Coordinates of N, CA and C and ligand atoms in Angstrom, one line a residue:
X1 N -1.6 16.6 17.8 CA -2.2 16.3 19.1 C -1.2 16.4 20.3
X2 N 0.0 15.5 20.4 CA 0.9 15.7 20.8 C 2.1 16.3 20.7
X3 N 3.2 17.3 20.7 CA 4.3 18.0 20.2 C 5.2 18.2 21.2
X4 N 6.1 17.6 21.2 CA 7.3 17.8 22.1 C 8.8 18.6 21.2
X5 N 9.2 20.1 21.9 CA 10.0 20.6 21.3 C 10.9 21.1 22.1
X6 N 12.4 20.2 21.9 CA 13.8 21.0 22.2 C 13.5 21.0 23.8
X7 N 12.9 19.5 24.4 CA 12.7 18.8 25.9 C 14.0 18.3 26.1
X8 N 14.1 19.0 27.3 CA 15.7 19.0 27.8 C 15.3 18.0 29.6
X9 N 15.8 17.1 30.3 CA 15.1 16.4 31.1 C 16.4 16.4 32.1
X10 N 16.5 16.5 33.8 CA 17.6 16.1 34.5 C 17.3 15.1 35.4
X11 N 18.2 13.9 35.9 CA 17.9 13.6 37.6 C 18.7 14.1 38.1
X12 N 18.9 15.0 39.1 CA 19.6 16.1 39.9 C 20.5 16.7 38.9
X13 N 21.5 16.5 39.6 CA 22.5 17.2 37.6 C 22.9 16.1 36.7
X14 N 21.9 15.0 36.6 CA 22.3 14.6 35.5 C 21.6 14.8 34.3
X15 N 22.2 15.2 33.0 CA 21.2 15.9 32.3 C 21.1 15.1 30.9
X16 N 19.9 14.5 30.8 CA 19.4 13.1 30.5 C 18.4 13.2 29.2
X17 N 17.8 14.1 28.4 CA 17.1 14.7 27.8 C 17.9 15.7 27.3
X18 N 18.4 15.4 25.5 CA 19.0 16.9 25.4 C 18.4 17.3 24.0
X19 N 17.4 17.7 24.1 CA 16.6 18.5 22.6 C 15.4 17.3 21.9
X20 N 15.2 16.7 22.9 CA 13.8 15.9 22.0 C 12.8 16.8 21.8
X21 N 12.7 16.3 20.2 CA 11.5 16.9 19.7 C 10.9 15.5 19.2
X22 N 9.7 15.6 18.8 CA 8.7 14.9 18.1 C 7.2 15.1 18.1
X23 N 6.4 14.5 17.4 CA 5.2 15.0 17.1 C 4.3 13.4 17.0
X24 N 3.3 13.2 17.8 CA 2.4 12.4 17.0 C 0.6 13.2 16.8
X25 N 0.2 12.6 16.3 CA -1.0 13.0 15.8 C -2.4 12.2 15.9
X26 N -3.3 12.7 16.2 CA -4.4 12.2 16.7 C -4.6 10.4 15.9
X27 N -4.7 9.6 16.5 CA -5.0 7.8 16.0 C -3.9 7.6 15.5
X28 N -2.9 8.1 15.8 CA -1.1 7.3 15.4 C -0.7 6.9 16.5
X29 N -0.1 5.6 15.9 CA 1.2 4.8 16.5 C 2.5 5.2 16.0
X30 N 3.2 5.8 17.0 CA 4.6 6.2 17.3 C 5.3 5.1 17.9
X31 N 6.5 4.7 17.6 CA 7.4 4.4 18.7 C 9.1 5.5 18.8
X32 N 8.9 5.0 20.2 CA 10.6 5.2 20.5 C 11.3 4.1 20.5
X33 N 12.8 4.0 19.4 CA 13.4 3.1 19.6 C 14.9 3.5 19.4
X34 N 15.5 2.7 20.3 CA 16.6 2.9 20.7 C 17.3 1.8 22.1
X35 N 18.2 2.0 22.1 CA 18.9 0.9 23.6 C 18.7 1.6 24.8
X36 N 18.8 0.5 25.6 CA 19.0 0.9 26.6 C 19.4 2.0 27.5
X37 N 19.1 3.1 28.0 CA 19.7 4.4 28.3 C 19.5 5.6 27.6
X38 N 18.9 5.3 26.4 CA 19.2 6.3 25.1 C 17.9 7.5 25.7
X39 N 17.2 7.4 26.3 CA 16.3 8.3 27.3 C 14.6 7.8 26.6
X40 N 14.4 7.3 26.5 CA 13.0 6.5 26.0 C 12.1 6.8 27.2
X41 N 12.1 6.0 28.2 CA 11.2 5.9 29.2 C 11.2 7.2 29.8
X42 N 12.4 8.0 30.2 CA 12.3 9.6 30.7 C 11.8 10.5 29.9
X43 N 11.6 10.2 28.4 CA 10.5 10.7 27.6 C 9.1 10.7 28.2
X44 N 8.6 9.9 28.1 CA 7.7 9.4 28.9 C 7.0 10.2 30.0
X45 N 8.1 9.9 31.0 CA 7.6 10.7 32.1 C 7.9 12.3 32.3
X46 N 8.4 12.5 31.2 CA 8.5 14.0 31.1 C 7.4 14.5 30.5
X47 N 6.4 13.5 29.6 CA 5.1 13.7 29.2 C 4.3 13.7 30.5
X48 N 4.2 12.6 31.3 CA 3.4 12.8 32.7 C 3.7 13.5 33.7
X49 N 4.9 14.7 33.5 CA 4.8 15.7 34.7 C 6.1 15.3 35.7
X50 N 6.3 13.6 35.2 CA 7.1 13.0 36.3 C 8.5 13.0 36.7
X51 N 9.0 14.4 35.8 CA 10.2 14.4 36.1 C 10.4 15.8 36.9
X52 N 11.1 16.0 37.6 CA 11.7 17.2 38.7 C 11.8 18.5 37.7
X53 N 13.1 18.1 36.9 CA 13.5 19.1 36.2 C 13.5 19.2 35.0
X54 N 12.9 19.9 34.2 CA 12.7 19.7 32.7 C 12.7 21.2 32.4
X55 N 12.7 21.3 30.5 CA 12.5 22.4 30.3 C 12.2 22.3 28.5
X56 N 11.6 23.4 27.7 CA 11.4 23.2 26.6 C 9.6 23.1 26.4
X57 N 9.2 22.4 25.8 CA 7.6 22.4 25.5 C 6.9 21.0 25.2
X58 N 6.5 20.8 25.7 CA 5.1 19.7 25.5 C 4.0 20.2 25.6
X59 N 3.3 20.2 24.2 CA 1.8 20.8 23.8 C 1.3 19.3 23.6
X60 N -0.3 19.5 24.4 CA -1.2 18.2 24.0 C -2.2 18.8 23.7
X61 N -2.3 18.8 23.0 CA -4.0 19.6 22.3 C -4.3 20.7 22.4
X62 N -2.8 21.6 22.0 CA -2.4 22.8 22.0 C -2.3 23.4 24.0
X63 N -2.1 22.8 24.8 CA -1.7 22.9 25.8 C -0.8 23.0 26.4
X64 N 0.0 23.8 27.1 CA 1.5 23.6 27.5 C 1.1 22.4 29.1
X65 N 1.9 21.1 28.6 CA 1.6 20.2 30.1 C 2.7 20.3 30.8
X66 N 3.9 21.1 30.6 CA 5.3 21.1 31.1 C 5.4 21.9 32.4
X67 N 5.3 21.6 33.7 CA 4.9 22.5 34.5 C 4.0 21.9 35.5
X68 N 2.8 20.8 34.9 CA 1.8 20.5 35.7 C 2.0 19.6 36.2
X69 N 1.0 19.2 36.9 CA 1.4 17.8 38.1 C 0.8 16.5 37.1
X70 N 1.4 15.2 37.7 CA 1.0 14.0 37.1 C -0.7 14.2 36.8
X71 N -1.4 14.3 38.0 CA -2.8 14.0 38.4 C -3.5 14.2 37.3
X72 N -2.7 16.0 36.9 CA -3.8 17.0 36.1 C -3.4 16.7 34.9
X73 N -2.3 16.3 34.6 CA -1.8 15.5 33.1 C -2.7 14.2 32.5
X74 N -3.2 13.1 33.8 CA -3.5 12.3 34.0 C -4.9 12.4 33.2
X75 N -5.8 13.4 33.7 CA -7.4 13.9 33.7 C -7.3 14.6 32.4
X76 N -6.2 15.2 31.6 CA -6.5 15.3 30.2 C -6.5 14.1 29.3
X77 N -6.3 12.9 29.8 CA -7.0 11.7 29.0 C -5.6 11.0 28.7
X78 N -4.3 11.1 29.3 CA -3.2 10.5 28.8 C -2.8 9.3 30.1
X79 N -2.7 7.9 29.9 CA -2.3 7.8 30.7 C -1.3 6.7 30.2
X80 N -0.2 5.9 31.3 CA 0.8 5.4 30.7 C 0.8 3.8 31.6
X81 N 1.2 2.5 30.6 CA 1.4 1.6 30.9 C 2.7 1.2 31.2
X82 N 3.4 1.3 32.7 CA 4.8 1.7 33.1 C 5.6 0.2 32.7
X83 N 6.7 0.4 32.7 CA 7.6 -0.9 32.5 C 7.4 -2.4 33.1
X84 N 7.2 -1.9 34.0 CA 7.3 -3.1 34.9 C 5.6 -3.6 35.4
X85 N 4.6 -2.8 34.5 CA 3.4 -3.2 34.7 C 2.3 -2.9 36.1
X86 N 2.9 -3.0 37.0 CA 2.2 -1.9 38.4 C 1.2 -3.2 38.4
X87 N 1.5 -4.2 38.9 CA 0.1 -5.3 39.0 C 0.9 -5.5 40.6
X88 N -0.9 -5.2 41.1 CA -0.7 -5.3 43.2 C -0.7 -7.1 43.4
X89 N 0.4 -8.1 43.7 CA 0.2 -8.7 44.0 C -1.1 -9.4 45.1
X90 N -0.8 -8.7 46.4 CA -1.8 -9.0 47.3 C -4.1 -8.8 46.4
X91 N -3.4 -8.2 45.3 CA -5.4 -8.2 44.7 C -5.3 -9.4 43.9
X92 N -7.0 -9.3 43.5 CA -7.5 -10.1 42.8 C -7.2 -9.6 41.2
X93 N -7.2 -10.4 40.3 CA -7.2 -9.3 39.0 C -8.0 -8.7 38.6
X94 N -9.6 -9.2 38.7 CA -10.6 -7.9 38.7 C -10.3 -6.5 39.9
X95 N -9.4 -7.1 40.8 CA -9.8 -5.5 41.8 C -8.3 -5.1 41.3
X96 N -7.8 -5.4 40.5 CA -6.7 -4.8 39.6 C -7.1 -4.0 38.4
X97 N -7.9 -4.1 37.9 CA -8.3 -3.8 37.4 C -9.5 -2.4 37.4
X98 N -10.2 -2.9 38.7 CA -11.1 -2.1 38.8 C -10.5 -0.9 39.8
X99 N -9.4 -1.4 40.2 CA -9.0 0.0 41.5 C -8.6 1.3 40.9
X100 N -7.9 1.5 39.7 CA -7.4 3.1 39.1 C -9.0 3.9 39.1
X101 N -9.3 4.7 39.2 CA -10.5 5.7 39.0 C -10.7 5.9 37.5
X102 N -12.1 6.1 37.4 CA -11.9 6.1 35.3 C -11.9 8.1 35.7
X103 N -11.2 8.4 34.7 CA -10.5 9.6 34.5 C -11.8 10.4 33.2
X104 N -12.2 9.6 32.7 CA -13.1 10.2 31.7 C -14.5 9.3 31.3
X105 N -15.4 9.5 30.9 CA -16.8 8.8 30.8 C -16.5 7.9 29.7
X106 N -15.9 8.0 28.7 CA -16.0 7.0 27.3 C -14.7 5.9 27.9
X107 N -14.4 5.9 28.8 CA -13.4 4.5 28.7 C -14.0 3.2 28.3
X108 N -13.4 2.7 28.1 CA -13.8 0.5 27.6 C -14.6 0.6 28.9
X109 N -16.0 -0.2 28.6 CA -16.3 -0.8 29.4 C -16.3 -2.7 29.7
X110 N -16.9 -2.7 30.6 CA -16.4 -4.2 31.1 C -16.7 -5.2 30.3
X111 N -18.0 -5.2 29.6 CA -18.1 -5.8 28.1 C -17.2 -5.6 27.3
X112 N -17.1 -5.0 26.4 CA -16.0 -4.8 25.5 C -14.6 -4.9 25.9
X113 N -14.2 -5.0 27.2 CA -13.0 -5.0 27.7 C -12.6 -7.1 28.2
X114 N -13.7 -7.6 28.0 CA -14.3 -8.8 28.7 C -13.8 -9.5 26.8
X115 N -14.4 -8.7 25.9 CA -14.0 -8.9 24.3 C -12.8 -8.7 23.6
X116 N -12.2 -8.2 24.8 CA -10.6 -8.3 24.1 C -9.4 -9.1 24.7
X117 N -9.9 -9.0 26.1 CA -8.9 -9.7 27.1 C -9.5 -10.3 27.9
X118 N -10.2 -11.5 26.8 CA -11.2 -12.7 27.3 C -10.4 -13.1 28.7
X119 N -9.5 -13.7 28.3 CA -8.2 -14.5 29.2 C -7.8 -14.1 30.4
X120 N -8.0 -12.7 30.6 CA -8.2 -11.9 32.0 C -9.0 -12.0 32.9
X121 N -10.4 -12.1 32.0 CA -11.8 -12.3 32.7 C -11.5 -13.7 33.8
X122 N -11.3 -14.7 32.7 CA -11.5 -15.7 33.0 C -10.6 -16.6 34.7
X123 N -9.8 -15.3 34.7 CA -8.7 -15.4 35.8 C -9.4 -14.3 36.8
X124 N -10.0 -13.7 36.3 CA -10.6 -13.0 37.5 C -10.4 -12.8 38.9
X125 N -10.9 -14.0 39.4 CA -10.3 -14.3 40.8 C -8.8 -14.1 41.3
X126 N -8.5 -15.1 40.6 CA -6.9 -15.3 41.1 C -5.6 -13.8 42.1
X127 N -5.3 -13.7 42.4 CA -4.3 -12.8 42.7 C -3.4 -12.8 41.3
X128 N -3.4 -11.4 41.2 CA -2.6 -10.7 40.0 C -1.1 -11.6 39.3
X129 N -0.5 -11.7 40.7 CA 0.9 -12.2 40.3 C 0.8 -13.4 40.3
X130 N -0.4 -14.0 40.3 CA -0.7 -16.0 40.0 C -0.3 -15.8 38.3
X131 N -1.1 -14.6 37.3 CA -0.3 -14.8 36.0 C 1.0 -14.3 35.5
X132 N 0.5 -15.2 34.2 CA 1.5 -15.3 33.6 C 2.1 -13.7 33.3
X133 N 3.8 -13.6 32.8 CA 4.0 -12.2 32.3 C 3.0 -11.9 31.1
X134 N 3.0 -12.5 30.6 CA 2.0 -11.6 29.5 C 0.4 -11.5 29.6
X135 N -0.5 -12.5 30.5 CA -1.3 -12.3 31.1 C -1.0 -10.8 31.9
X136 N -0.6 -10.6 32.9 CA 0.0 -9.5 33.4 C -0.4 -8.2 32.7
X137 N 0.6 -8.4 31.8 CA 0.5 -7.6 30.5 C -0.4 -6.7 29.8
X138 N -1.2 -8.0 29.3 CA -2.5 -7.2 29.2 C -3.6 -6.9 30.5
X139 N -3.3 -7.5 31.5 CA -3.9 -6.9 32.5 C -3.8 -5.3 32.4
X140 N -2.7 -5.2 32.3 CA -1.9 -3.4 32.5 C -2.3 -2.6 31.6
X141 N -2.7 -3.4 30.4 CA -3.2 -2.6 29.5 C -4.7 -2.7 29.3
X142 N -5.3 -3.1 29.6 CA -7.0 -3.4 29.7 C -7.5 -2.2 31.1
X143 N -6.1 -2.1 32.2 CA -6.6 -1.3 32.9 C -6.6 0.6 32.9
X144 N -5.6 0.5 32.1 CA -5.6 1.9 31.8 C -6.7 2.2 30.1
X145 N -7.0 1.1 29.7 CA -8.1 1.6 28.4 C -9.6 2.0 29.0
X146 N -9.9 1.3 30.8 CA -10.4 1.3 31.4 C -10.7 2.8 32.1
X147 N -9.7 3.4 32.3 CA -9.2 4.7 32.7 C -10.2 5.9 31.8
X148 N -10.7 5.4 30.8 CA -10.7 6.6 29.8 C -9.9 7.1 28.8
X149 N -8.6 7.1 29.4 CA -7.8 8.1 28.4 C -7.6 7.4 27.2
X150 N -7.1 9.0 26.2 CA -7.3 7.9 24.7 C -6.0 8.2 24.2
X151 N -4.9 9.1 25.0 CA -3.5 9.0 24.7 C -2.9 8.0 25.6
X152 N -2.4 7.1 25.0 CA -1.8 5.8 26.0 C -0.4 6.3 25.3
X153 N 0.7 5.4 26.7 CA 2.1 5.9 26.6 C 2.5 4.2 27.2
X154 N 3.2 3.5 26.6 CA 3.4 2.2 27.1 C 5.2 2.0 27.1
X155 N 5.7 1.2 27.4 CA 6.5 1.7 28.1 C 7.4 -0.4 27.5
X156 N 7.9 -0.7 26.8 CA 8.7 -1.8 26.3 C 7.7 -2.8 27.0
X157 N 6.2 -3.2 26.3 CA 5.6 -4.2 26.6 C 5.8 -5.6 26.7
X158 N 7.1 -5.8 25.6 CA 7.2 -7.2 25.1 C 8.4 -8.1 26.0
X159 N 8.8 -6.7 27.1 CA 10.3 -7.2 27.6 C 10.4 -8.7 28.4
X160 N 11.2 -9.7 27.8 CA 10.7 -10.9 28.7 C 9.4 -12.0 28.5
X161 N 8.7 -11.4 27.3 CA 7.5 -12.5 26.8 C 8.0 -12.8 25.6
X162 N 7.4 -14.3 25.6 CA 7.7 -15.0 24.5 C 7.1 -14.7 22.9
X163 N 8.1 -15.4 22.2 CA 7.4 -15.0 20.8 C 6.2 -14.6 20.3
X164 N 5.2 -16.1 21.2 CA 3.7 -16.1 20.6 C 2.7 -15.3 21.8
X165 N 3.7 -14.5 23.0 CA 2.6 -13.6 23.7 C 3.1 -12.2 22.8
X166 N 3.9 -12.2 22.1 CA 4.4 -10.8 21.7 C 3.6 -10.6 20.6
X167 N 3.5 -11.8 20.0 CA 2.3 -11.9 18.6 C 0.6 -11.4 19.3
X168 N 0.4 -11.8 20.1 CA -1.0 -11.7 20.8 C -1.3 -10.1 21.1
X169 N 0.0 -9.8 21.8 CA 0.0 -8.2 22.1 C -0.1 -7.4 20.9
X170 N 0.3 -7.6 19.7 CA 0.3 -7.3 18.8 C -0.9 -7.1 18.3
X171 N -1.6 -8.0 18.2 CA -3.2 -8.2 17.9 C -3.7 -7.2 18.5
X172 N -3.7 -7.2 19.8 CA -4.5 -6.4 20.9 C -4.1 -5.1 20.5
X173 N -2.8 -4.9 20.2 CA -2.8 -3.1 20.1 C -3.4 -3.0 18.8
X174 N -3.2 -3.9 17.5 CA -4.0 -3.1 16.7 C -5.5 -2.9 16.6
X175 N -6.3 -4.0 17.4 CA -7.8 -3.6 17.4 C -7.8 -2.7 18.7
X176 N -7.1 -1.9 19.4 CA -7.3 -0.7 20.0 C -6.8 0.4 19.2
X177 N -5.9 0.1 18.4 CA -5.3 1.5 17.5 C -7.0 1.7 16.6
X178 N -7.6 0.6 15.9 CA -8.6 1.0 15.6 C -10.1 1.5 15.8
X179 N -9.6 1.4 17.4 CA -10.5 2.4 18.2 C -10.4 3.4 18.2
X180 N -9.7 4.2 18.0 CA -9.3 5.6 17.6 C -8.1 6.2 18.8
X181 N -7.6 5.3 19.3 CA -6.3 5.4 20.6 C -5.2 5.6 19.7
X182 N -4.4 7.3 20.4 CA -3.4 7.3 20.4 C -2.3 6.7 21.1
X183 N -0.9 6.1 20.4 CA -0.2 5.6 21.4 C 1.4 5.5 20.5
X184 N 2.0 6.1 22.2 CA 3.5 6.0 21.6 C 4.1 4.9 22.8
X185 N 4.6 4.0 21.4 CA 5.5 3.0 22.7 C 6.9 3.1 22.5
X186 N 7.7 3.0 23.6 CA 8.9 2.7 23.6 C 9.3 1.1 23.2
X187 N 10.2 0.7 22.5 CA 10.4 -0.3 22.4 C 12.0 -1.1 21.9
X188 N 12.3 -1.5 22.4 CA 13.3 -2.5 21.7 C 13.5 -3.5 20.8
X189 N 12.2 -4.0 20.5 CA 12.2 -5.0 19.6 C 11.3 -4.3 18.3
X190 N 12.6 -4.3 17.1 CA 11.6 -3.6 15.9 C 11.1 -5.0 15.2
X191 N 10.9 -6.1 15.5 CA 10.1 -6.9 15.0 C 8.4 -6.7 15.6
X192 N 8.4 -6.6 16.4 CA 7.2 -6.3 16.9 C 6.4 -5.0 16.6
X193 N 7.5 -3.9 16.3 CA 6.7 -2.7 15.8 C 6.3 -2.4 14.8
X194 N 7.2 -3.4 13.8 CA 6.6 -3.4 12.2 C 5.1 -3.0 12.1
X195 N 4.7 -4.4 12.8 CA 3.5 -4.2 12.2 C 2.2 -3.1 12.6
X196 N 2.8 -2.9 13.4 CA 1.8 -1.7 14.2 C 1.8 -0.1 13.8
X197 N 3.0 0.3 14.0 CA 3.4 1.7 14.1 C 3.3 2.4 12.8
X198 N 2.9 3.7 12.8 CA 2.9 4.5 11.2 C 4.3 5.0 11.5
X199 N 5.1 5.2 12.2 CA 6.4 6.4 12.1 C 7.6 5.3 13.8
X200 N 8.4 6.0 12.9 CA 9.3 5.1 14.3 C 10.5 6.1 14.3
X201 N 10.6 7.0 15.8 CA 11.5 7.8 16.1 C 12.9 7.1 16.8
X202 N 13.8 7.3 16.2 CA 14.9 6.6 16.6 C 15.9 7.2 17.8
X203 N 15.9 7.1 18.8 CA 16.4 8.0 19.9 C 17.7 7.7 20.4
X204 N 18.6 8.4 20.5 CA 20.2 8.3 21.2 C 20.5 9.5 21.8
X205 N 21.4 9.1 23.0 CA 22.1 10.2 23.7 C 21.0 11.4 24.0
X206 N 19.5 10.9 24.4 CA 18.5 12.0 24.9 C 17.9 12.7 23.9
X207 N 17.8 12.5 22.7 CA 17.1 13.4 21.6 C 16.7 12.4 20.5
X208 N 16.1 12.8 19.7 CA 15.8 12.1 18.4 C 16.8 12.6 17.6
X209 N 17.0 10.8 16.8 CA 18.5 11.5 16.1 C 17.9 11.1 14.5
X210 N 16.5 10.5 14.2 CA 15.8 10.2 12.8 C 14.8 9.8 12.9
X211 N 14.1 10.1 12.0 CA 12.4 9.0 11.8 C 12.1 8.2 10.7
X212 N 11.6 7.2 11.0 CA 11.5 6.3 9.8 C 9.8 6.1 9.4
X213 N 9.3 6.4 8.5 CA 7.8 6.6 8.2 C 8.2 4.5 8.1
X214 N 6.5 4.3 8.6 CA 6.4 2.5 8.5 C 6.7 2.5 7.4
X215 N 6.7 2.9 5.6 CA 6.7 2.4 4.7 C 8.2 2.3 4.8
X216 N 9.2 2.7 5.4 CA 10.5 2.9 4.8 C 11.2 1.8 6.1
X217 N 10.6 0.8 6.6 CA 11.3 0.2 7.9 C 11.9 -0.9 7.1
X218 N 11.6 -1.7 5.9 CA 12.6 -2.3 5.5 C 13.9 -2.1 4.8
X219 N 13.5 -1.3 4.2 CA 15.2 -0.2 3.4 C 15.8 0.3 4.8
X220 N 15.0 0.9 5.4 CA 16.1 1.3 6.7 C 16.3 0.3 8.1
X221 N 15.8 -0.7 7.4 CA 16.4 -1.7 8.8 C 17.6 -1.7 9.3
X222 N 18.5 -1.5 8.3 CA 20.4 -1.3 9.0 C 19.8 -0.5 9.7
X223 N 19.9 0.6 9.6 CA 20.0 2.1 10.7 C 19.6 2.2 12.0
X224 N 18.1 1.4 11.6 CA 17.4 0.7 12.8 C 17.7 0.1 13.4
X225 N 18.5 -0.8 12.9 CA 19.5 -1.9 14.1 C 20.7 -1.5 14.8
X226 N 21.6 -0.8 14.2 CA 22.3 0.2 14.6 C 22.1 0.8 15.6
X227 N 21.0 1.7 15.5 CA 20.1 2.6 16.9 C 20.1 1.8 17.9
X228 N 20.2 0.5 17.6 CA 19.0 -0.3 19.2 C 20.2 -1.4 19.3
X229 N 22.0 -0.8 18.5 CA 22.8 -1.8 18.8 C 22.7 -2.9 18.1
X230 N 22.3 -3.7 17.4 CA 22.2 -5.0 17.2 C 22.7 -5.3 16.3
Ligands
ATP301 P1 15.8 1.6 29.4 O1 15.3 0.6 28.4 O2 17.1 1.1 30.1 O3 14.8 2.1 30.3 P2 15.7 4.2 28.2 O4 16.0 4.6 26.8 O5 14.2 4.2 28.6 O6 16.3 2.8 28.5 P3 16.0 6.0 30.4 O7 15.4 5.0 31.4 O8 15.2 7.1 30.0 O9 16.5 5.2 29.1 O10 17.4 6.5 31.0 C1 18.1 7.6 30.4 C2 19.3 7.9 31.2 O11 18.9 8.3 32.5 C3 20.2 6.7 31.5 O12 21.6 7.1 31.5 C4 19.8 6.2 32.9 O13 20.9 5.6 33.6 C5 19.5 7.5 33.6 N1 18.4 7.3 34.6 C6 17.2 6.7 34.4 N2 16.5 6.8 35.6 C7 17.2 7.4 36.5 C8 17.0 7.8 37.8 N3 15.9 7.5 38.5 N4 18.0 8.5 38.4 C9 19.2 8.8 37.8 N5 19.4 8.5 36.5 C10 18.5 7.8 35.8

């Protein structure tokens, strides 16, 4: 579905991306993991168009997207839950919700979106940044499932929430993985990705440096910790 090969990435001359490759495939959870700096999140946006200078290949459904603008990236059905979550203080959480444009006809609708992130609804009113970080959270992510797209790109969801909202997010990603949503998260905490992910790409110094299929995450948990420093 997705195929990134030998993605080289700069901010001006800094050259930040040097040979990522990876692959996921239609209804897989991927992650990226690695520390801080290791180029995770400029993965990312080198998927959405968002970086200046790049070079190499990104195929999405045999497509070359390397080249095109966010928007048109956007409208092939990929879209991405940013770091820091993009919640407009001055709105309401429904008009947080409802402001992105849906990008394609089969997105979640407000029923079934109302069934997964009861706790959203229910806050409705409030101004965005009255919740909590992981209210928030899933705000960010109920609104881009809203979007349409069915490649989601998320971006260290758990950074800063506690034990038992990281367990919750958990939940929530797997009854969307079983919607048939693709998704690669960046992440720093491999407790959290245990449970979710089929494959976990281990990233340093701008490239993938190993993969670990989910079955093999407890034999290779040294390596894994290693990767992400710990
Ligand atoms: P983090 O968890 O810190 O976001 P990451 O693995 O996602 O880690 P990136 O954000 O992709 O790492 O950063 C890769 C490298 O690019 C780092 O050395 C970082 O300092 C640098 N970098 C990131 N954003 C910019 C920017 N806007 N301008 C210049 N350099 C940047």
């Amino acid at each position: 579905m997705l195929e990134l090969t030998d993605v080289n990435a700069w901010y001006g001359d800094s050259h930040v991306l040097h040979g990522m490759s990876l692959e996921v495939k239609e209804g897989e959870v991927v992650t990226l993991l690695g520390r801080n700096g290791a180029g995770k999140t400029t993965t990312l946006k080198t998927i959405m168009g968002m970086m200046a200078k790049s070079s190499g290949s990104v195929e999405f459904r045999g497509q070359e997207l390397l080249g095109l603008r966010p928007d048109t990236i956007a409208r092939k059905g990929i879209a991405t839950c940013p770091e820091h979550r993009g919640i407009f203080a001055s709105l309401t959480v429904m008009e947080n919700l409802m402001l992105p444009p849906t990008l394609a006809e089969d997105g979640m609708g407000v029923d079934e979106l109302e069934a997964l992130f009861p706790n959203i609804f229910e806050r409705g009113k409030s101004k965005g940044t009255t919740l909590s970080g992981g209210e928030q959270q899933m705000l960010a992510i109920a609104r881009i499932l809203r979007s349409g797209a069915k490649f989601l790109l998320m971006d260290e969801l758990t950074e800063g929430l506690a034990p038992v909202i990281i367990e919750q997010i958990a939940h929530t990603l797997n009854r969307i993985r079983e919607r048939g949503y693709t998704i690669i998260l960046v992440e720093q905490n491999a407790a959290f990705v245990k449970s979710i992910a089929d494959r976990h790409y281990l990233v340093q110094d701008g490239k993938v440096i190993d993969c670990v299929e989910a079955n093999q995450f407890d034999t290779r948990r040294g390596q894994i910790n290693r990767v992400l420093g710990l």
